[in-house]
Short mmCIF file of C-alpha atoms in Angstrom, two decimals:
data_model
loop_
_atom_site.label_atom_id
_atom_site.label_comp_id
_atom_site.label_asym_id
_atom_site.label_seq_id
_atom_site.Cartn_x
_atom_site.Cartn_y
_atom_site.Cartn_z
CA UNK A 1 328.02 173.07 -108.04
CA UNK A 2 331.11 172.01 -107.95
CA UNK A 3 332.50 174.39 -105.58
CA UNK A 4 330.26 172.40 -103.05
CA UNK A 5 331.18 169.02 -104.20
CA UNK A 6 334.86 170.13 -103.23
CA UNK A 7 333.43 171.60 -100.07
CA UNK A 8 331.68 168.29 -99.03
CA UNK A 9 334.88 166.42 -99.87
CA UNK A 10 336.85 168.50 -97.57
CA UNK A 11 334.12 167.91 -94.81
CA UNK A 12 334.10 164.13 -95.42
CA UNK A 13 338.15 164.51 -94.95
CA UNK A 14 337.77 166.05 -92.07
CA UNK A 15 335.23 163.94 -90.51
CA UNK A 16 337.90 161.24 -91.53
CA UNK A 17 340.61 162.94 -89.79
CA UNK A 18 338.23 163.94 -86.58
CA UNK A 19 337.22 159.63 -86.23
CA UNK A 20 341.12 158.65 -86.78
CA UNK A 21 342.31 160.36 -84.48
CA UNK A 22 339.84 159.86 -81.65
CA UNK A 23 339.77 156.60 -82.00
CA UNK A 24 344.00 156.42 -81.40
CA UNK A 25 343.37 158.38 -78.60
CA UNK A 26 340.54 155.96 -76.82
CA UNK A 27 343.24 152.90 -78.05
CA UNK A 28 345.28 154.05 -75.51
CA UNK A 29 342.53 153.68 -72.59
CA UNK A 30 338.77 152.76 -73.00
CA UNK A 31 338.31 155.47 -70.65
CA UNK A 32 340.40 158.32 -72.60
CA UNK A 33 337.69 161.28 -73.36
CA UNK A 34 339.04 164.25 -75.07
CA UNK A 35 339.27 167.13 -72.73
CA UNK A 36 340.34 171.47 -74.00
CA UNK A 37 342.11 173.65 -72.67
CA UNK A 38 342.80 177.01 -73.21
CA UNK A 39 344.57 180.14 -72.56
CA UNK A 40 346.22 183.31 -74.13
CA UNK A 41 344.91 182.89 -77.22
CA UNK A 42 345.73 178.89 -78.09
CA UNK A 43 343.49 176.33 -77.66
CA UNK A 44 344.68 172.28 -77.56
CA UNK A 45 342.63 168.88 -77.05
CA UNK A 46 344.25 166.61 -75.28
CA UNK A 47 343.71 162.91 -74.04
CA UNK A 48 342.10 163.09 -70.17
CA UNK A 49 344.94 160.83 -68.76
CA UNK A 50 347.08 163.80 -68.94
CA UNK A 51 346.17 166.68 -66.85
CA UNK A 52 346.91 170.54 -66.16
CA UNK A 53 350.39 170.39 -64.43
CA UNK A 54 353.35 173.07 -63.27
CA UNK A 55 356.42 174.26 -65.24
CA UNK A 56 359.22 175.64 -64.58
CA UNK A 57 359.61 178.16 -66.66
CA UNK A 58 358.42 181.52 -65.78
CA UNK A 59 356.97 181.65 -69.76
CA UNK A 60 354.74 179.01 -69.42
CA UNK A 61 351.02 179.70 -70.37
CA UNK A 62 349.83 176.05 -69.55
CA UNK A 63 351.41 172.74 -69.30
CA UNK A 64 350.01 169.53 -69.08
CA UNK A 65 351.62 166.42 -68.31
CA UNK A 66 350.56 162.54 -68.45
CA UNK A 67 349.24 162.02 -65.44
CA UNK A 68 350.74 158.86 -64.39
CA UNK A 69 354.19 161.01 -64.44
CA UNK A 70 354.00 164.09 -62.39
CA UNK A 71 356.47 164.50 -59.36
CA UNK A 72 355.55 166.01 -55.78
CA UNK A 73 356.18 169.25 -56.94
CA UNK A 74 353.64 168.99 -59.26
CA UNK A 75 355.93 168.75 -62.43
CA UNK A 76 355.25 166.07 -64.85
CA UNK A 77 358.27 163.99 -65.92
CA UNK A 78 356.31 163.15 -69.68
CA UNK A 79 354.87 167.13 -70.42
CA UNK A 80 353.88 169.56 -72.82
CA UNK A 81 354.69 173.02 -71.93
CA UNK A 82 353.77 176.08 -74.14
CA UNK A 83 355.74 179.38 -73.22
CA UNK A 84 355.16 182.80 -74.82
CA UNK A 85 358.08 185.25 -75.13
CA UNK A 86 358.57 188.53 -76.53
CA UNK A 87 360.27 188.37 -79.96
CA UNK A 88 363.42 190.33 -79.91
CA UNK A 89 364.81 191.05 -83.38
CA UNK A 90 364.36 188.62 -86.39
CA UNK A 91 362.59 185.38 -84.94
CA UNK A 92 364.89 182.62 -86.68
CA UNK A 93 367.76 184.46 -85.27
CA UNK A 94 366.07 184.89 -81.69
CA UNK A 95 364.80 180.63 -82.05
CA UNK A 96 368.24 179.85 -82.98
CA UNK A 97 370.11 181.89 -80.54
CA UNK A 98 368.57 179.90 -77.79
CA UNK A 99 369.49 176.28 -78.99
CA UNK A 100 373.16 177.89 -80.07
CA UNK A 101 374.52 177.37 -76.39
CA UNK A 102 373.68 173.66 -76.48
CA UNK A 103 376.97 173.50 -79.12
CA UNK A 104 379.02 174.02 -76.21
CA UNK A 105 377.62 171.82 -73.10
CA UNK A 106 377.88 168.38 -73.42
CA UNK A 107 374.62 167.68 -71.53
CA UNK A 108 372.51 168.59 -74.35
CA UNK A 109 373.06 167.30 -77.67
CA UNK A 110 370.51 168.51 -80.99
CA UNK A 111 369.19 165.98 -83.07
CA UNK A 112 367.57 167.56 -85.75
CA UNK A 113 366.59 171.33 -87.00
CA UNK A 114 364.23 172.31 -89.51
CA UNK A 115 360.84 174.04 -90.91
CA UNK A 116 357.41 173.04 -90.01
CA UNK A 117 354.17 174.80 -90.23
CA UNK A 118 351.61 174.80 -87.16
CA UNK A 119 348.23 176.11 -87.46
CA UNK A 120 349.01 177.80 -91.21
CA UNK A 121 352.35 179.40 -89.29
CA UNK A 122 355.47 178.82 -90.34
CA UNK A 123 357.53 177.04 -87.76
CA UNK A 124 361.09 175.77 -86.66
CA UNK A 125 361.26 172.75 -85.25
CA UNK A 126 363.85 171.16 -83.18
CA UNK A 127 364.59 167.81 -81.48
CA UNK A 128 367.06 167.48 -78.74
CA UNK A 129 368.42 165.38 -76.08
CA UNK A 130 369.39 166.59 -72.62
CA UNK A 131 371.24 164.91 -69.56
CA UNK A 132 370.37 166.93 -66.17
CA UNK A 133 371.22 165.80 -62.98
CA UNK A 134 371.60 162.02 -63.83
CA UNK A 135 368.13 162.40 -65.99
CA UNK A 136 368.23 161.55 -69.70
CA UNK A 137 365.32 163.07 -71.60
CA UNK A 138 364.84 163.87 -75.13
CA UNK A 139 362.37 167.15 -76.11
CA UNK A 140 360.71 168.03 -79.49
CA UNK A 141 360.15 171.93 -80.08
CA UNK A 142 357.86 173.58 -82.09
CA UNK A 143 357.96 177.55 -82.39
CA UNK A 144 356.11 180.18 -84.17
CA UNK A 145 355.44 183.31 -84.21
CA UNK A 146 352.53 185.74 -83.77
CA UNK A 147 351.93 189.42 -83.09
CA UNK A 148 355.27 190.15 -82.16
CA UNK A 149 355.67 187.38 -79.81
CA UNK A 150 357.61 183.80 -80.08
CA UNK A 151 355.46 180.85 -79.38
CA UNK A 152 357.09 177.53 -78.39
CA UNK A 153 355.08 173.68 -78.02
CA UNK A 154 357.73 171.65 -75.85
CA UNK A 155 357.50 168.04 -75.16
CA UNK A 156 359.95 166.56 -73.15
CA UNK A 157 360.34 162.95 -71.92
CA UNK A 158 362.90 160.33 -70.50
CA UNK A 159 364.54 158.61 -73.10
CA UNK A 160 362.31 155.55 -72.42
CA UNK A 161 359.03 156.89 -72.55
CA UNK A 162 359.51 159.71 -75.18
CA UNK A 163 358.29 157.73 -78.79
CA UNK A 164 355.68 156.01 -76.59
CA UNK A 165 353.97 159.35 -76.01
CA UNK A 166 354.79 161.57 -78.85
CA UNK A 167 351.71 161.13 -80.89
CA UNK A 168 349.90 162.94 -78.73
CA UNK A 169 352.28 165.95 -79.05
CA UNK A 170 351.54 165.33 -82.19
CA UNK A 171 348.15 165.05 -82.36
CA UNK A 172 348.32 168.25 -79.99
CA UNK A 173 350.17 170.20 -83.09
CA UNK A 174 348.05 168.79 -86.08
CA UNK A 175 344.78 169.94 -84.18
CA UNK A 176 345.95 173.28 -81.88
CA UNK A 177 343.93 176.78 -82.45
CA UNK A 178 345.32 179.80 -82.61
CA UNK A 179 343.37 182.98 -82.12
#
């Protein structure tokens, strides 16, 4: 008996959770629904006034990008990319190795390091700022690892619009399957 007390307590919880944060989503917009998407093996929700957009990166498995941001080429300015890469050696040393250049150009400067989880995963996490061609943005990282391959979440926004649109990275994290 009360192994199902416990059980209905978690469901309650998560009913919580499930109201909360659909109701920050539709505070944003009255007309925000929740839209899925999903590919290689990860599946995110995601507010519907961002939308399936390009990336750059020849690692991306999908990218979506608030809608109200994305260029004529397609790229959105405030995104969420998710890349896949082949792990090569130990995974903290191949995460770190890629952010250990940004020591030595002055156009990208890291905020913050540390350990997360994501979907029960152990994670790294970093936050970063960049300056490219005149454009100041700041990017959060999240990265795991799974069957031999290095996941990474990116978000990446000007400086201006970045905290305005991180929960739903967030959101995006706290709620992404992994299969």
């Amino acid at each position: 008996m009360d192994g199902r007390l416990i059980k209905g307590s978690i469901m309650i919880l998560l009913l919580m959770l499930v109201f909360v944060s659909a109701a920050c989503v539709s505070a944003e917009s009255n007309d925000t629904t929740v839209l899925t998407l999903s590919k290689s093996g990860i599946t995110i929700n995601y507010p519907s006034n961002w939308g399936y957009s390009d990336a750059l990166s020849s690692y991306s498995i999908m990218a979506i990008s608030k809608a109200d941001s994305v260029d004529s080429f397609g790229v959105g300015q405030v995104n969420i990319n998710i890349e896949k890469k082949p792990v090569e050696g130990d995974f903290a040393t191949f995460v770190n190795s890629t952010y250990e250049p940004m020591k030595y150009n002055n156009d990208y400067d890291l905020v913050s390091s540390g350990s997360t989880t994501i979907a029960g995963n152990d994670a790294l996490e970093y936050i970063y700022t960049s300056n490219e061609n005149g454009v100041q943005k700041q990017h959060k990282a999240v990265w795991f690892e799974k069957g031999g391959q290095a996941y990474v979440l990116l978000y990446s926004a000007p400086l201006d619009k970045f905290e305005s649109n991180l929960y739903v990275f967030d959101y995006i994290v706290s709620d992404i399957q992994i299969t």
